[in-house]
CSV table of C-alpha atoms in Angstrom, one decimal:
chain,number,residue,atom,x,y,z
A,1,MET,CA,-18.2,-28.1,-127.8
A,2,LYS,CA,-19.1,-26.1,-130.9
A,3,ILE,CA,-20.1,-29.1,-132.8
A,4,LYS,CA,-22.2,-30.5,-130.0
A,5,ASN,CA,-24.0,-27.1,-129.6
A,6,ALA,CA,-24.6,-26.9,-133.5
A,7,LEU,CA,-26.1,-30.5,-133.4
A,8,LEU,CA,-28.3,-29.7,-130.5
A,9,GLY,CA,-29.4,-26.5,-132.0
A,10,LEU,CA,-30.2,-28.1,-135.3
A,11,SER,CA,-32.2,-30.8,-133.5
A,12,VAL,CA,-34.3,-28.0,-131.7
A,13,LEU,CA,-34.7,-26.1,-134.8
A,14,LEU,CA,-36.0,-29.0,-136.6
A,15,MET,CA,-38.6,-29.9,-133.9
A,16,VAL,CA,-39.7,-26.3,-133.9
A,17,VAL,CA,-40.2,-25.5,-137.6
A,18,SER,CA,-40.9,-29.1,-138.9
A,19,CYS,CA,-44.4,-29.8,-137.6
A,20,LYS,CA,-47.7,-30.8,-139.5
A,21,THR,CA,-51.1,-30.8,-138.1
A,22,ASN,CA,-52.8,-34.1,-138.0
A,23,PRO,CA,-56.3,-33.4,-139.6
A,24,PHE,CA,-57.9,-36.1,-137.6
A,25,THR,CA,-56.6,-35.1,-134.0
A,26,GLY,CA,-55.7,-31.6,-134.4
A,27,GLU,CA,-52.4,-32.2,-133.0
A,28,LYS,CA,-49.0,-30.9,-134.5
A,29,ASN,CA,-46.6,-33.8,-135.2
A,30,LEU,CA,-42.9,-33.8,-135.8
A,31,ASN,CA,-42.6,-34.3,-139.6
A,32,PHE,CA,-39.8,-32.8,-141.7
A,33,VAL,CA,-40.2,-35.2,-144.7
A,34,SER,CA,-42.4,-33.8,-147.3
A,35,ASN,CA,-44.7,-35.7,-149.7
A,36,ASP,CA,-42.5,-34.7,-152.6
A,37,GLN,CA,-39.5,-36.4,-150.9
A,38,LEU,CA,-41.4,-39.5,-149.6
A,39,PHE,CA,-44.0,-40.4,-152.0
A,40,PRO,CA,-42.0,-41.2,-155.2
A,41,THR,CA,-39.7,-43.5,-153.2
A,42,SER,CA,-42.7,-45.2,-151.6
A,43,PHE,CA,-44.4,-45.8,-154.9
A,44,GLU,CA,-41.4,-47.2,-156.5
A,45,GLN,CA,-40.7,-49.6,-153.5
A,46,TYR,CA,-44.4,-50.6,-153.6
A,47,ASN,CA,-44.2,-51.4,-157.4
A,48,GLN,CA,-41.1,-53.4,-156.7
A,49,PHE,CA,-42.8,-55.5,-154.0
A,50,LEU,CA,-45.8,-56.1,-156.3
A,51,ASN,CA,-43.5,-57.3,-159.0
A,52,GLU,CA,-41.9,-59.9,-156.6
A,53,ALA,CA,-45.1,-60.9,-154.9
A,54,GLU,CA,-48.0,-63.2,-155.9
A,55,VAL,CA,-50.8,-60.5,-156.5
A,56,VAL,CA,-54.3,-62.0,-156.4
A,57,ASN,CA,-56.5,-60.7,-159.1
A,58,ASN,CA,-60.1,-61.1,-160.3
A,59,THR,CA,-61.5,-63.1,-157.2
A,60,GLU,CA,-64.2,-62.1,-154.9
A,61,GLU,CA,-61.7,-61.4,-152.0
A,62,ALA,CA,-59.4,-59.3,-154.2
A,63,ARG,CA,-62.5,-57.3,-155.3
A,64,LYS,CA,-63.6,-56.8,-151.9
A,65,VAL,CA,-60.2,-55.4,-150.7
A,66,LYS,CA,-60.5,-52.9,-153.5
A,67,ARG,CA,-64.1,-52.0,-152.9
A,68,LEU,CA,-63.5,-51.5,-149.0
A,69,GLY,CA,-60.4,-49.5,-149.7
A,70,GLU,CA,-62.2,-47.1,-152.1
A,71,ASP,CA,-65.2,-46.9,-149.6
A,72,ILE,CA,-63.0,-45.9,-146.8
A,73,VAL,CA,-61.1,-43.4,-148.8
A,74,THR,CA,-64.3,-41.8,-149.9
A,75,ALA,CA,-65.3,-41.5,-146.2
A,76,ALA,CA,-61.9,-40.0,-145.4
A,77,GLU,CA,-62.3,-37.3,-148.1
A,78,ARG,CA,-65.8,-36.5,-146.7
A,79,TYR,CA,-64.2,-36.1,-143.4
A,80,LEU,CA,-61.4,-34.0,-144.6
A,81,ASN,CA,-63.6,-31.8,-146.8
A,82,ALA,CA,-66.0,-31.2,-143.9
A,83,ASN,CA,-63.2,-30.2,-141.6
A,84,GLY,CA,-61.3,-27.7,-143.7
A,85,TYR,CA,-58.8,-29.9,-145.3
A,86,GLN,CA,-59.8,-29.8,-149.0
A,87,GLY,CA,-57.0,-31.1,-151.2
A,88,PHE,CA,-55.4,-33.0,-148.4
A,89,MET,CA,-55.1,-36.1,-150.4
A,90,ASN,CA,-54.2,-34.5,-153.8
A,91,ASP,CA,-50.6,-36.2,-153.7
A,92,PHE,CA,-52.0,-39.7,-152.8
A,93,LYS,CA,-52.3,-42.4,-155.2
A,94,TRP,CA,-54.5,-45.0,-153.6
A,95,GLU,CA,-54.0,-48.6,-154.5
A,96,PHE,CA,-55.3,-51.8,-152.7
A,97,ASN,CA,-54.0,-55.2,-153.6
A,98,LEU,CA,-54.5,-58.6,-152.1
A,99,VAL,CA,-51.2,-60.7,-152.0
A,100,LYS,CA,-51.0,-64.5,-151.4
A,101,ASP,CA,-49.1,-64.9,-148.3
A,102,ASP,CA,-49.9,-67.0,-145.1
A,103,GLN,CA,-48.9,-64.2,-142.9
A,104,ALA,CA,-51.8,-62.7,-140.8
A,105,ASN,CA,-50.8,-59.1,-141.9
A,106,ALA,CA,-51.4,-56.0,-143.8
A,107,PHE,CA,-49.4,-52.8,-144.4
A,108,ALA,CA,-49.7,-49.4,-145.9
A,109,MET,CA,-46.9,-47.3,-147.5
A,110,PRO,CA,-46.7,-43.6,-147.6
A,111,GLY,CA,-49.0,-42.0,-150.3
A,112,GLY,CA,-51.8,-44.6,-150.1
A,113,LYS,CA,-50.4,-47.9,-151.2
A,114,VAL,CA,-52.1,-50.8,-149.2
A,115,VAL,CA,-51.5,-54.4,-149.2
A,116,VAL,CA,-53.6,-57.2,-147.5
A,117,TYR,CA,-52.1,-60.7,-147.1
A,118,THR,CA,-54.5,-63.6,-147.7
A,119,GLY,CA,-53.4,-65.0,-144.4
A,120,ILE,CA,-55.3,-62.4,-142.5
A,121,LEU,CA,-58.6,-63.0,-144.3
A,122,ASP,CA,-59.5,-65.8,-141.9
A,123,GLU,CA,-58.8,-63.5,-138.9
A,124,ALA,CA,-61.0,-60.9,-140.5
A,125,GLN,CA,-63.9,-63.5,-141.0
A,126,ASN,CA,-66.3,-61.0,-142.3
A,127,THR,CA,-66.6,-57.6,-144.3
A,128,ASN,CA,-66.5,-55.6,-141.1
A,129,GLY,CA,-63.5,-57.3,-139.8
A,130,LEU,CA,-61.7,-56.7,-143.1
A,131,ALA,CA,-62.9,-53.0,-143.1
A,132,THR,CA,-61.3,-52.8,-139.6
A,133,ILE,CA,-58.0,-53.9,-140.9
A,134,MET,CA,-58.1,-51.7,-144.0
A,135,ALA,CA,-59.3,-48.6,-142.1
A,136,HIS,CA,-56.3,-48.9,-139.8
A,137,GLU,CA,-53.9,-49.2,-142.7
A,138,ILE,CA,-55.4,-46.3,-144.5
A,139,ALA,CA,-55.4,-44.3,-141.3
A,140,HIS,CA,-51.5,-44.8,-141.0
A,141,ALA,CA,-51.1,-43.4,-144.6
A,142,LEU,CA,-53.3,-40.3,-143.9
A,143,ALA,CA,-51.7,-39.6,-140.6
A,144,ASP,CA,-48.2,-39.4,-142.2
A,145,HIS,CA,-47.0,-42.0,-139.7
A,146,GLY,CA,-44.2,-43.1,-142.2
A,147,ALA,CA,-42.9,-39.6,-142.5
A,148,GLN,CA,-43.0,-39.1,-138.6
A,149,ARG,CA,-41.0,-42.3,-138.0
A,150,MET,CA,-38.3,-41.2,-140.4
A,151,SER,CA,-38.2,-37.7,-138.7
A,152,ALA,CA,-37.9,-39.4,-135.3
A,153,ALA,CA,-35.2,-41.8,-136.6
A,154,GLN,CA,-33.2,-38.8,-137.9
A,155,LEU,CA,-33.4,-37.1,-134.6
A,156,GLN,CA,-32.3,-40.2,-132.9
A,157,GLN,CA,-29.3,-40.3,-135.1
A,158,LEU,CA,-28.5,-36.6,-134.4
A,159,GLY,CA,-28.8,-37.2,-130.7
A,160,ALA,CA,-26.4,-40.1,-131.0
A,161,VAL,CA,-23.9,-38.0,-132.9
A,162,ALA,CA,-24.2,-35.1,-130.4
A,163,GLY,CA,-23.8,-37.6,-127.4
A,164,THR,CA,-20.8,-39.2,-129.0
A,165,VAL,CA,-19.1,-35.9,-129.6
A,166,ALA,CA,-19.9,-34.9,-125.9
A,167,VAL,CA,-18.1,-38.0,-124.4
A,168,SER,CA,-15.4,-38.1,-127.1
A,169,GLY,CA,-12.8,-37.1,-124.6
A,170,ARG,CA,-13.8,-39.7,-121.9
A,171,SER,CA,-12.5,-43.2,-121.6
A,172,GLU,CA,-13.3,-45.8,-124.0
A,173,SER,CA,-15.6,-47.7,-121.5
A,174,THR,CA,-17.4,-44.6,-120.8
A,175,GLN,CA,-18.0,-44.1,-124.5
A,176,GLN,CA,-19.3,-47.7,-124.7
A,177,ILE,CA,-21.6,-47.3,-121.8
A,178,PHE,CA,-23.1,-44.1,-123.4
A,179,ALA,CA,-23.7,-45.9,-126.7
A,180,GLN,CA,-25.3,-48.9,-125.1
A,181,ALA,CA,-27.5,-46.8,-122.8
A,182,TYR,CA,-28.4,-44.3,-125.4
A,183,GLY,CA,-29.4,-47.0,-127.8
A,184,LEU,CA,-31.5,-48.9,-125.2
A,185,GLY,CA,-32.9,-45.8,-123.7
A,186,THR,CA,-34.1,-44.2,-126.9
A,187,THR,CA,-35.4,-47.4,-128.3
A,188,VAL,CA,-37.4,-48.6,-125.2
A,189,GLY,CA,-38.1,-45.1,-123.9
A,190,VAL,CA,-38.9,-43.2,-127.1
A,191,MET,CA,-39.0,-45.0,-130.4
A,192,LEU,CA,-41.1,-48.1,-129.2
A,193,PRO,CA,-43.9,-45.8,-127.4
A,194,PHE,CA,-43.7,-43.7,-130.5
A,195,SER,CA,-44.5,-46.6,-132.5
A,196,ARG,CA,-47.3,-47.9,-130.2
A,197,GLY,CA,-48.8,-44.5,-130.2
A,198,HIS,CA,-49.1,-44.5,-134.0
A,199,GLU,CA,-50.8,-47.9,-133.8
A,200,SER,CA,-53.3,-46.6,-131.3
A,201,GLU,CA,-53.9,-43.5,-133.3
A,202,ALA,CA,-54.5,-45.5,-136.5
A,203,ASP,CA,-57.0,-47.7,-134.6
A,204,ARG,CA,-59.0,-44.8,-133.6
A,205,ILE,CA,-58.8,-42.8,-136.8
A,206,GLY,CA,-59.6,-46.0,-138.6
A,207,LEU,CA,-62.8,-46.7,-136.4
A,208,THR,CA,-64.1,-43.3,-137.5
A,209,LEU,CA,-63.4,-43.7,-141.1
A,210,MET,CA,-65.0,-47.2,-141.4
A,211,ALA,CA,-68.1,-46.0,-139.5
A,212,ILE,CA,-68.6,-42.9,-141.8
A,213,ALA,CA,-68.1,-45.5,-144.7
A,214,GLY,CA,-71.0,-47.6,-143.3
A,215,TYR,CA,-69.0,-50.4,-141.7
A,216,ASP,CA,-69.6,-51.4,-138.1
A,217,PRO,CA,-66.9,-50.2,-135.9
A,218,ARG,CA,-68.1,-52.4,-133.0
A,219,GLU,CA,-66.6,-55.4,-135.0
A,220,ALA,CA,-63.1,-54.1,-134.3
A,221,PRO,CA,-62.7,-55.4,-130.8
A,222,GLU,CA,-64.1,-58.7,-131.9
A,223,LEU,CA,-61.4,-59.0,-134.6
A,224,TRP,CA,-58.8,-58.3,-131.9
A,225,LYS,CA,-60.3,-61.0,-129.7
A,226,ARG,CA,-59.8,-63.4,-132.6
A,227,MET,CA,-56.2,-62.2,-133.1
A,228,GLN,CA,-55.5,-62.8,-129.4
A,229,ALA,CA,-57.1,-66.1,-129.4
A,230,ASN,CA,-54.9,-67.2,-132.4
A,231,SER,CA,-51.6,-65.6,-131.2
A,232,GLY,CA,-50.6,-68.5,-129.0
A,233,GLY,CA,-49.3,-66.1,-126.3
A,234,GLN,CA,-46.1,-65.5,-128.2
A,235,ALA,CA,-46.2,-61.6,-128.2
A,236,PRO,CA,-43.4,-59.9,-126.2
A,237,PRO,CA,-44.3,-57.6,-123.3
A,238,GLU,CA,-45.9,-54.4,-124.4
A,239,PHE,CA,-43.1,-52.0,-123.4
A,240,LEU,CA,-40.8,-54.0,-125.7
A,241,SER,CA,-43.2,-54.1,-128.7
A,242,THR,CA,-43.9,-51.8,-131.6
A,243,HIS,CA,-47.6,-52.5,-131.1
A,244,PRO,CA,-50.0,-52.3,-128.2
A,245,SER,CA,-50.8,-55.6,-126.5
A,246,ASN,CA,-53.9,-57.3,-127.9
A,247,GLN,CA,-55.8,-56.6,-124.6
A,248,THR,CA,-54.9,-53.0,-124.7
A,249,ARG,CA,-56.3,-52.7,-128.3
A,250,ILE,CA,-59.6,-54.6,-127.4
A,251,SER,CA,-60.1,-52.3,-124.5
A,252,ASN,CA,-59.4,-49.3,-126.5
A,253,LEU,CA,-61.5,-50.2,-129.4
A,254,THR,CA,-64.4,-51.1,-127.2
A,255,GLN,CA,-64.2,-47.7,-125.7
A,256,TRP,CA,-63.8,-45.8,-129.0
A,257,ALA,CA,-66.5,-47.5,-131.1
A,258,PRO,CA,-69.4,-45.6,-129.7
A,259,GLU,CA,-67.6,-42.4,-130.4
A,260,ALA,CA,-67.0,-43.5,-134.0
A,261,ILE,CA,-70.7,-44.3,-134.4
A,262,ALA,CA,-71.5,-40.9,-133.0
A,263,GLU,CA,-69.1,-39.1,-135.4
A,264,ALA,CA,-70.6,-41.1,-138.3
A,265,ARG,CA,-74.1,-39.9,-137.6
A,266,LYS,CA,-72.6,-36.2,-138.4
A,267,TYR,CA,-72.2,-37.5,-141.9
A,268,GLY,CA,-75.6,-39.1,-142.3
A,269,THR,CA,-74.5,-42.7,-141.6
A,270,THR,CA,-76.9,-44.3,-139.3
A,271,THR,CA,-76.9,-47.9,-140.4
A,272,PHE,CA,-74.1,-50.3,-141.0
A,273,LYS,CA,-73.3,-53.1,-143.6
């Protein structure tokens, strides 16, 4: 019982003292992984990935990926400085690379390391489509989603240990039922919604950043209409997915695009590329 109470107490303490304010939403998010802990490992893993990948250099597409990334980061800095978060990106080391791979995908690693696969360029179709993709990935990095996922996973593990201790005196079948129920319940009921929330948050933040940078956020739902048309209907049900459904994203992005345009006007952006 003492061990169980200590673990639960530690979980509560971590949740209370380990919060960081999201500068784009104003919300406090669970995060007890510091930049100093996370970024060096992220940078090392990113460099290892690039060493093993086929990086595309000195093409118009590669230059566009870098240019759009730099534009959107500049827009982010303008937003952060205007809202009292000067120096927020001091630890970030931004890098944007195009990698030859047929997957229609892109990703960001903590600290500002972004990869775009050549396979998603056809989906992007135009500059604003690519800006949508890159702004989404940059938003993930700026919102500390990687650190939040790590923090949530650690709490999930602590909960599993506490639960295992709590049922340790029960029958073996009871212990197995707990393990299965806890794993399924926390995955479907907590971790997957947590991940989907991050995706939606990155979508919304990304719209604002691309709009401030001068890229048209009204292209974002059009991108996801193309993604939906090319998906072949193979996506799992939304509640079993790490991402919102294509239709949910289309609806959200359509609703949020006018808000992003209005926000961009505050920074003097009235026309789009």
